[in-house]
Amino acid sequence: MDLKRRQPIGIELVKRGIIKESDIERALEYQKEYPGKKLGDILNILKVCDSKVLIEAIGDILGEKGIYLTARDVNIDITEYISLDNAKQHKAVPFDIVNGRIKVCFADTTNRRSIENIRLLLLNKGLVMERYITFESNIEEILTALEGVASDTINTNRDIIGLVDSILKTAMEKRASDVHIEPLENEVRVRYRIDGELFTAADIEKEKQSQIIGRLKAISNMHQEKQESQDGRILLYPDYNIRVSSQKNIYGEKFVLRLLKKNADVKRIFELGFPEDEKLVHDSFEKKNSITVVAAPTGEGKTTSLYSIIDYLDRPEINITTIEDPVEIRIPGLNQIEIDSKTSFSDSLRTVLRQDPDIILVGEIRDRETAEIAMQAGQTGHYVLSTIHTIDAIEVITRLRKMGVSNYDIASTLATSVSQRLVRKLCPDCKKEREFTEEEKEIIRKIGKKYNTEFNLENAKTYIPVGCKKCNQTGYYDRIGVFEVLVLTDEIRELITNNQSSLEIRNEALKRENYKPLVVDGVKKVINGITTLEELNKKLLIF
C-alpha cells in the first residue's frame, strides 16, 4: 500500500461505506507504534472489514486489480519464473499463467522500478506481465512458506561443484553480504556475515580443502598455482556479482566473497534511516559549486547513502557521472565509470571534468590528489559527492586537513558532511515488548542532557530480540542507518579558515538546531522500537 496516499485512500474507503472514520483513527494510532506499516495493511490487521472486500476496494481506488492472495491461488512454481531473492526484494509473487500472460501480485504498485525489473525478467522468458495488488502480509506468508522448502543449510555431502554452489546459494537465501571460507587446523570453516554480524554456517572436513580452493579459483578466474593474495570475480549467478579475495594463512588460503546484487533497487534516503525532515534533506544535498562527504568506517553503508542521494537529485536535465571501485548498482540514466588497476580516482576525475558533468560521484577520497581535484571541481561549478573514512561529520574536516587540503579550500567548498553507522533492526515478527529499566532511562537522560535534546520516555517501551525462522534466530532482521548531519554555516566556515580545532567546530555546531550527534538519532530509533540500546552501544559505546 502507498503510504503517501493513505489519507485519500482512507477518505475514499469511508465514502464507499467500507470502513468507518473510527477505523481510520484506530489505524493511525496503530501506525504510531509500527511506523513502517501502510494504512491498507493495518486496516487488514485490525480486521475492520472483510479482507477480500478491502483489498479489492483499495485496488479500485489506486486503479489496480486487487486480490486477496492465498497459497491456494498460486498455481505455478514461483521460482521457475523469478528467484526467491527477487521475489523477497520486490515483494512480488507470480501466481498464474494464462495464454502467455503471467499474473503477478505486488505489495506496492507505486514502486515503478521494482515493477519494471520484474516485468523485464518475465519478458525475457517470453511472458507478458499482468499486475495485481495485495496486502504485504499475503506476500510475506507465501514467500515464508516457499523459503521453508528452499535450501536452508549447506549440503556438505555433495561433490565439490555442488558443495561450493550450496555454500553460495545458501548465503544468498540467508541475505549474507559476505562469505568467509577459512582453512583452520582440522577443518574448513564457512561463515556468513548477515546484517553486519558473522555467523558460522558449516565446518567442512579438512580433506576437501584443496578441492574447495581449486573450485573457487576456477570460477573466479584466479591463477590455480599461485598461493599469494589474488582478486577475482564470480559471474555464474544471474542475480549477483560476487567479488572474491584470497589470502594465504598458516593453514592454507582463506577466501572472502562479497555478494553484490545486480540491479538492486536504490533505497530512498528516508528508507535508509535518514531523519524524516524534507528541509534538512533539501538543505543538505540541493547544492552547487561544492562538495558533500559521507563519512564512516568500512562496511557502514556509505556507498548506499551516496546512491540514495544521487537518486534524490537525479533529473533528466542533469548530467550525473559516477567514478566507482567497483560499480555496485547499475542505475539507468547515469554515466557510471568503474576504475581498474590501470587507473585511479584522481585520473578518472580529471577526465570526467572534460565531460560536462553537473554532479560527480567519486566513490572515495583516499589521498591528497583526489581530495584536491574534487575540491577544484566543486569550486568550478560542479557538485561533488564522495566518501571518506573517519569517525563522524566534524572529523571530516580534520581528515581533509591531514590529507593536505588547505583550510581555505575546505571552508569555501565543503557544504555538508554526513556521518553514519548501521545498526541491526529488531525482527518485526518476533520482537517482544518490555519496559525500559531505570538504568536504561538514566543512560538516555544523560545523553539528552549532554546534547540538549529532550527524549520522551513517558510510557516508552523497548523490545527484546527473541529470534525466529525469518531472522535466523537472531532477533534482528536487516539494518538501518543512524545519521549525523553537519551543514556548514558561515560561523563554522570562519572557524575552519582560522584553523580552529574540531572541538571548537563541534561546540559551534551544537548551537545549531539541525546538528545532532550520531547517538541522538540512535536513541530516537531505540525509543521508536526500531533497534535496541545494546545494538547502539556496539557501534557508539554509550555505556
XYZ file of C-alpha atoms in Angstrom:
543
model
C 0.000 0.000 0.000
C 1.199 3.544 -0.694
C 1.916 5.492 2.498
C 1.828 8.838 0.729
C -1.737 8.165 -0.426
C -3.040 6.870 2.883
C -5.297 9.842 3.560
C -7.078 9.855 0.155
C -7.435 6.072 0.341
C -8.818 6.278 3.861
C -11.305 9.009 2.958
C -12.410 7.146 -0.158
C -12.912 3.913 1.802
C -15.082 5.801 4.294
C -17.059 7.422 1.475
C -17.720 3.995 -0.026
C -19.013 2.757 3.305
C -16.355 0.037 3.545
C -14.856 1.352 6.786
C -15.741 3.993 9.381
C -13.855 7.123 10.443
C -13.174 5.459 13.792
C -11.385 2.670 11.909
C -9.035 5.235 10.363
C -8.333 6.699 13.812
C -7.520 3.224 15.170
C -5.261 2.539 12.198
C -3.346 5.804 12.643
C -2.824 5.014 16.339
C -1.503 1.590 15.350
C 0.776 3.229 12.802
C 2.433 5.338 15.519
C 3.647 2.131 17.130
C 4.531 0.455 13.825
C 5.554 3.356 11.528
C 6.715 1.035 8.751
C 3.227 -0.384 8.201
C 0.994 1.027 5.447
C -2.578 2.048 6.122
C -4.190 -0.667 3.996
C -2.154 -3.388 5.707
C -3.052 -2.015 9.134
C -6.774 -1.969 8.316
C -6.429 -5.613 7.307
C -4.552 -6.473 10.521
C -7.276 -4.760 12.568
C -9.951 -6.765 10.654
C -12.201 -3.736 10.262
C -13.991 -5.441 7.364
C -13.755 -8.417 5.034
C -10.178 -8.637 3.693
C -11.266 -9.502 0.155
C -13.653 -6.526 0.011
C -10.971 -4.236 1.442
C -8.174 -5.105 -0.988
C -10.485 -5.016 -3.998
C -11.663 -1.543 -2.966
C -8.085 -0.325 -2.420
C -7.128 -1.712 -5.810
C -10.042 0.086 -7.433
C -9.051 3.388 -5.775
C -5.454 3.001 -6.994
C -6.517 1.878 -10.456
C -5.148 -1.622 -9.863
C -6.580 -5.135 -9.702
C -6.863 -6.000 -6.027
C -6.804 -9.641 -4.920
C -6.674 -11.302 -1.526
C -3.870 -13.704 -2.428
C -3.511 -17.001 -0.588
C -1.270 -20.029 -1.134
C -4.104 -21.902 -2.888
C -4.263 -19.121 -5.507
C -0.644 -19.820 -6.519
C -0.928 -22.261 -9.412
C 2.686 -22.185 -10.583
C 6.169 -22.823 -9.187
C 7.225 -19.248 -8.401
C 10.957 -19.969 -8.567
C 10.682 -21.165 -12.176
C 9.951 -17.575 -13.167
C 11.752 -15.344 -10.640
C 14.261 -16.179 -7.925
C 13.156 -16.261 -4.305
C 15.644 -13.462 -3.702
C 13.946 -11.287 -6.341
C 10.504 -12.149 -5.009
C 11.503 -11.043 -1.499
C 13.339 -7.938 -2.687
C 10.452 -6.664 -4.819
C 7.659 -8.150 -2.656
C 6.208 -9.845 -5.706
C 4.528 -13.231 -6.266
C 3.772 -14.666 -9.739
C 0.702 -16.837 -9.208
C -0.849 -17.914 -12.518
C -0.272 -18.070 -16.295
C -2.996 -17.821 -18.926
C -2.241 -17.670 -22.672
C 1.292 -16.301 -22.287
C 0.261 -13.724 -19.697
C 1.667 -14.190 -16.182
C -0.242 -12.760 -13.230
C 1.999 -11.127 -10.621
C 0.916 -9.739 -7.264
C 2.802 -6.813 -5.685
C 2.625 -5.365 -2.181
C 3.439 -1.882 -3.544
C 2.405 -0.938 -7.081
C 3.845 2.598 -6.693
C 7.422 1.279 -6.789
C 7.890 1.622 -10.536
C 11.482 0.401 -10.509
C 10.539 -2.881 -8.832
C 7.656 -3.439 -11.203
C 9.821 -2.699 -14.242
C 12.555 -5.080 -13.031
C 10.070 -7.940 -12.641
C 8.355 -7.106 -15.948
C 11.666 -7.277 -17.825
C 12.675 -10.532 -16.121
C 9.423 -12.142 -17.218
C 9.525 -10.577 -20.676
C 12.916 -12.246 -21.192
C 11.120 -15.533 -20.558
C 8.559 -14.689 -23.239
C 5.791 -13.736 -20.801
C 3.678 -10.589 -20.591
C 3.078 -9.448 -17.018
C -0.409 -8.729 -15.690
C -0.208 -6.694 -12.472
C -2.192 -7.177 -9.259
C -2.013 -5.700 -5.763
C -2.417 -7.463 -2.414
C -1.553 -6.983 1.248
C 2.110 -7.176 2.184
C 1.269 -9.833 4.776
C -0.137 -12.057 1.989
C 3.134 -11.775 0.074
C 5.201 -12.486 3.194
C 3.181 -15.564 4.171
C 3.564 -17.122 0.724
C 7.290 -16.357 0.474
C 7.950 -17.568 4.020
C 6.289 -20.870 3.187
C 8.306 -21.063 -0.022
C 11.512 -20.241 1.872
C 10.823 -23.155 4.172
C 11.155 -25.628 1.306
C 14.124 -23.824 -0.275
C 17.718 -24.668 0.530
C 18.188 -23.743 4.192
C 21.529 -25.310 5.074
C 24.776 -26.147 3.318
C 24.818 -29.685 1.933
C 28.338 -30.850 2.821
C 27.795 -34.316 1.315
C 27.671 -33.151 -2.295
C 30.538 -33.233 -4.791
C 32.848 -30.188 -4.777
C 30.951 -28.336 -7.508
C 27.677 -28.920 -5.663
C 29.233 -28.060 -2.288
C 30.557 -24.667 -3.412
C 27.244 -23.970 -5.163
C 25.382 -24.882 -1.960
C 27.607 -22.536 0.107
C 26.853 -19.616 -2.207
C 23.147 -20.259 -2.752
C 22.523 -20.712 0.969
C 24.344 -17.419 1.576
C 22.032 -15.722 -0.915
C 18.927 -17.201 0.701
C 20.084 -16.028 4.127
C 20.807 -12.468 2.877
C 24.549 -12.701 3.587
C 26.692 -9.800 2.392
C 29.951 -11.755 2.704
C 31.054 -15.401 2.784
C 34.246 -16.340 4.666
C 35.820 -19.691 3.761
C 38.591 -20.221 6.302
C 41.102 -23.092 6.490
C 41.692 -23.984 10.147
C 43.932 -26.664 11.661
C 41.428 -29.522 11.478
C 38.572 -28.278 9.259
C 37.427 -25.596 6.836
C 35.052 -23.127 8.463
C 32.336 -21.345 6.471
C 30.944 -18.158 7.958
C 28.300 -15.714 6.706
C 28.094 -12.018 7.507
C 24.400 -11.226 7.901
C 23.268 -7.736 8.931
C 26.842 -6.942 9.891
C 27.389 -9.956 12.183
C 29.433 -13.092 11.414
C 27.800 -16.496 11.933
C 29.299 -19.963 11.461
C 27.354 -21.780 8.742
C 29.329 -25.040 8.458
C 32.528 -26.874 9.350
C 33.768 -28.954 6.420
C 36.282 -31.800 6.685
C 39.893 -30.775 6.054
C 40.277 -33.339 3.236
C 38.081 -31.199 0.974
C 40.114 -28.020 1.456
C 42.301 -28.203 -1.670
C 39.317 -29.102 -3.863
C 37.230 -26.204 -2.497
C 40.107 -23.788 -3.113
C 40.587 -25.173 -6.626
C 36.908 -24.767 -7.451
C 36.788 -21.199 -6.092
C 39.851 -20.226 -8.133
C 38.394 -21.796 -11.259
C 35.053 -19.973 -11.125
C 36.587 -16.640 -10.061
C 39.226 -16.646 -12.812
C 42.236 -16.827 -10.473
C 45.596 -18.487 -11.091
C 45.442 -22.052 -9.735
C 49.149 -22.377 -8.979
C 49.548 -19.067 -7.121
C 49.129 -19.005 -3.342
C 49.749 -15.308 -2.751
C 46.883 -12.811 -2.486
C 44.586 -12.639 -5.519
C 41.364 -10.900 -6.513
C 38.705 -12.355 -8.775
C 35.040 -12.268 -9.652
C 32.291 -14.899 -9.940
C 29.632 -14.229 -12.582
C 27.809 -17.585 -12.577
C 24.700 -16.376 -10.740
C 22.274 -14.163 -12.684
C 21.256 -12.002 -9.709
C 24.728 -11.498 -8.204
C 28.141 -10.096 -8.981
C 30.493 -11.800 -6.494
C 33.880 -10.236 -5.692
C 36.479 -12.725 -4.455
C 39.631 -12.110 -2.413
C 42.153 -14.772 -1.387
C 44.855 -14.535 1.286
C 47.309 -17.216 2.395
C 47.381 -18.069 6.108
C 49.193 -20.732 8.146
C 46.575 -23.407 7.330
C 46.013 -22.667 3.641
C 44.255 -19.951 1.636
C 41.352 -18.009 3.086
C 38.660 -16.687 0.730
C 36.247 -13.826 1.327
C 33.411 -13.437 -1.167
C 31.423 -10.186 -1.293
C 27.900 -10.784 -2.637
C 26.653 -7.779 -4.616
C 23.125 -7.898 -6.006
C 22.796 -6.932 -9.632
C 20.119 -4.366 -10.479
C 19.267 -3.894 -6.814
C 16.805 -1.113 -6.122
C 18.258 2.115 -4.773
C 16.592 2.811 -1.456
C 15.083 6.208 -0.859
C 17.043 8.328 1.603
C 14.368 8.042 4.320
C 14.249 4.248 3.945
C 17.909 4.171 4.998
C 17.013 5.822 8.294
C 17.878 9.431 7.402
C 15.904 11.867 9.611
C 12.480 12.389 8.060
C 12.929 16.110 7.551
C 12.434 17.308 3.970
C 14.012 20.682 4.765
C 17.129 19.011 6.170
C 17.440 16.843 3.034
C 16.998 19.878 0.793
C 19.487 21.999 2.765
C 21.988 19.127 2.854
C 22.000 17.955 -0.758
C 20.429 20.537 -3.103
C 23.821 22.137 -3.743
C 26.031 23.556 -6.484
C 29.690 24.628 -6.563
C 30.516 22.500 -3.541
C 31.251 19.045 -2.155
C 29.299 16.750 0.165
C 31.131 13.979 2.008
C 29.646 10.870 3.656
C 31.896 9.583 6.440
C 32.005 6.268 8.287
C 34.283 3.277 8.871
C 34.381 0.436 6.325
C 31.139 -1.527 5.946
C 28.799 1.119 7.374
C 26.790 1.841 4.213
C 28.493 4.954 2.829
C 28.124 3.906 -0.817
C 24.458 3.010 -0.317
C 23.826 6.512 1.044
C 25.591 8.080 -1.951
C 23.314 6.125 -4.304
C 20.250 7.347 -2.406
C 21.424 10.963 -2.588
C 22.022 10.575 -6.341
C 18.549 9.031 -6.703
C 17.080 12.038 -4.844
C 18.917 14.517 -7.102
C 18.513 12.677 -10.418
C 16.546 14.605 -13.061
C 16.577 14.380 -16.888
C 18.168 17.822 -17.262
C 21.151 16.950 -15.031
C 24.299 15.148 -16.219
C 25.459 12.827 -13.435
C 28.702 10.863 -13.655
C 29.988 8.385 -11.086
C 33.526 7.043 -10.549
C 33.404 3.828 -8.523
C 35.513 0.864 -7.403
C 33.535 -1.195 -8.312
C 30.140 -0.116 -9.690
C 27.865 -1.851 -7.180
C 24.455 -0.864 -8.565
C 23.805 0.000 -12.201
C 21.376 2.921 -12.408
C 19.622 3.779 -15.700
C 20.430 7.266 -16.993
C 23.726 7.668 -15.117
C 27.210 7.637 -16.616
C 28.975 5.118 -14.380
C 32.735 4.569 -14.609
C 34.480 1.627 -12.949
C 38.160 2.170 -12.176
C 40.653 -0.632 -12.656
C 44.272 -1.415 -11.809
C 45.487 0.927 -14.555
C 43.548 3.995 -13.376
C 42.864 5.808 -10.120
C 40.066 8.007 -8.783
C 42.188 11.100 -9.472
C 42.970 10.052 -13.089
C 39.311 9.321 -13.826
C 38.178 12.532 -12.136
C 40.420 14.643 -14.394
C 38.857 13.012 -17.462
C 35.300 13.335 -16.172
C 35.725 17.084 -15.712
C 36.008 17.341 -19.508
C 32.656 15.512 -19.936
C 30.447 18.473 -18.907
C 29.066 16.931 -15.684
C 26.689 18.722 -13.306
C 27.083 16.207 -10.489
C 30.078 13.934 -9.935
C 30.095 10.991 -7.551
C 33.619 9.973 -6.523
C 33.467 6.628 -4.732
C 36.092 7.529 -2.145
C 38.597 10.267 -1.304
C 41.710 8.258 -0.469
C 44.552 10.712 -0.930
C 45.535 14.359 -1.248
C 45.497 14.336 -5.053
C 41.909 13.078 -5.277
C 40.817 15.458 -2.492
C 42.327 18.493 -4.195
C 40.872 17.665 -7.632
C 37.448 17.064 -6.004
C 37.717 20.445 -4.277
C 38.683 22.131 -7.545
C 35.702 20.504 -9.251
C 33.446 21.856 -6.527
C 34.894 25.334 -6.989
C 34.349 25.355 -10.753
C 30.602 24.842 -10.999
C 30.179 21.156 -10.170
C 28.540 19.417 -7.239
C 30.722 16.581 -5.963
C 29.627 13.701 -3.750
C 32.144 11.392 -2.122
C 33.001 9.288 0.928
C 35.842 9.339 3.404
C 36.940 7.045 6.230
C 36.575 8.875 9.539
C 34.521 8.638 12.725
C 31.995 11.478 12.479
C 30.845 14.518 10.498
C 33.116 17.002 12.308
C 36.220 14.856 11.850
C 35.761 15.054 8.059
C 37.357 18.497 8.370
C 40.297 17.108 10.361
C 40.777 14.245 7.878
C 40.861 16.624 4.898
C 43.355 18.806 6.749
C 45.601 15.797 7.381
C 45.457 14.943 3.664
C 46.922 18.371 2.986
C 43.811 20.250 1.807
C 44.006 23.913 2.798
C 41.634 25.459 5.323
C 40.538 27.923 2.638
C 39.552 25.139 0.215
C 37.684 23.226 2.920
C 35.820 26.307 4.161
C 34.900 27.541 0.689
C 33.934 24.185 -0.865
C 32.701 21.708 1.765
C 28.923 22.161 2.010
C 27.733 19.161 4.022
C 29.320 16.278 5.864
C 27.263 13.267 6.882
C 28.351 10.547 9.277
C 26.547 7.260 9.740
C 26.557 3.829 11.338
C 24.445 0.768 10.589
C 22.602 -0.901 13.455
C 20.540 -4.057 13.285
C 16.758 -3.664 13.246
C 14.594 -5.700 15.572
C 12.802 -8.500 13.764
C 9.150 -7.359 13.449
C 7.908 -10.960 13.582
C 9.328 -11.956 16.953
C 10.332 -8.892 18.996
C 8.791 -8.836 22.457
C 7.783 -5.629 24.209
C 9.118 -4.727 27.658
C 9.558 -1.668 29.881
C 12.774 0.330 29.904
C 14.766 -0.293 33.063
C 15.645 2.675 35.282
C 19.286 2.204 34.334
C 18.408 2.438 30.625
C 16.286 5.527 31.233
C 19.177 7.156 33.064
C 21.534 6.443 30.147
C 19.054 8.094 27.765
C 18.507 11.093 30.075
C 22.268 11.705 30.326
C 22.596 11.669 26.540
C 19.669 14.092 26.247
C 21.175 16.436 28.839
C 24.622 16.333 27.202
C 23.271 17.254 23.778
C 20.353 19.470 24.833
C 17.742 17.053 23.499
C 14.576 16.002 25.306
C 13.590 12.362 24.845
C 10.006 11.461 25.726
C 10.286 8.418 27.988
C 6.758 8.620 29.376
C 5.116 5.267 28.600
C 8.050 4.461 26.291
C 8.673 0.771 25.562
C 11.628 -1.160 24.276
C 11.844 -4.681 22.891
C 13.623 -7.967 23.468
C 15.149 -9.629 20.361
C 13.592 -13.106 20.565
C 14.540 -14.977 17.385
C 12.528 -16.850 14.754
C 12.991 -18.531 11.372
C 12.694 -15.263 9.471
C 15.658 -13.706 11.317
C 17.769 -16.898 11.575
C 17.003 -16.994 15.320
C 18.942 -13.754 15.930
C 16.059 -11.456 16.858
C 17.232 -8.946 14.243
C 16.381 -8.551 10.571
C 18.078 -6.084 8.214
C 19.880 -2.893 9.250
C 19.113 0.816 9.408
C 21.331 3.880 9.414
C 21.985 6.171 12.358
C 22.893 9.613 10.995
C 24.682 12.830 11.926
C 24.443 15.773 9.513
C 26.634 18.895 9.538
C 25.547 21.661 7.162
C 28.322 24.226 7.194
C 27.325 27.739 8.318
C 29.256 30.980 7.915
C 30.353 30.724 11.551
C 31.750 27.217 11.043
C 33.494 28.282 7.831
C 35.191 31.118 9.714
C 36.407 28.687 12.393
C 37.856 26.402 9.704
C 39.578 29.322 7.937
C 41.109 30.377 11.263
C 42.400 26.806 11.803
C 40.276 26.232 14.904
C 40.192 22.727 16.390
C 37.481 20.136 15.810
C 36.372 20.731 19.427
C 35.683 24.413 18.709
C 33.865 23.495 15.498
C 31.764 20.868 17.349
C 30.781 23.366 20.057
C 29.625 25.808 17.391
C 27.720 23.086 15.507
C 25.880 22.028 18.683
C 24.348 25.515 18.845
C 22.511 24.728 15.606
C 19.134 23.010 15.783
C 19.747 20.829 12.711
C 23.002 19.297 14.032
C 22.767 16.384 16.441
C 25.469 13.742 17.039
C 25.020 10.133 15.898
C 23.935 8.989 19.356
C 20.897 11.305 19.395
C 19.459 9.816 16.199
C 20.310 6.347 17.542
C 18.413 6.877 20.800
C 15.367 8.102 18.856
C 15.392 4.840 16.898
C 15.605 2.877 20.162
C 12.619 4.739 21.634
C 10.693 4.136 18.390
C 11.229 0.374 18.758
C 13.453 0.050 15.677
C 16.610 -1.146 17.454
C 17.970 -1.637 20.972
C 20.374 0.185 23.282
C 22.627 -2.889 23.129
C 22.881 -2.599 19.339
C 23.562 1.124 19.568
C 26.249 0.518 22.188
C 28.076 -1.899 19.867
C 28.643 0.946 17.421
C 28.869 4.034 19.632
C 29.940 2.768 23.108
C 27.306 4.755 25.006
C 27.642 2.745 28.245
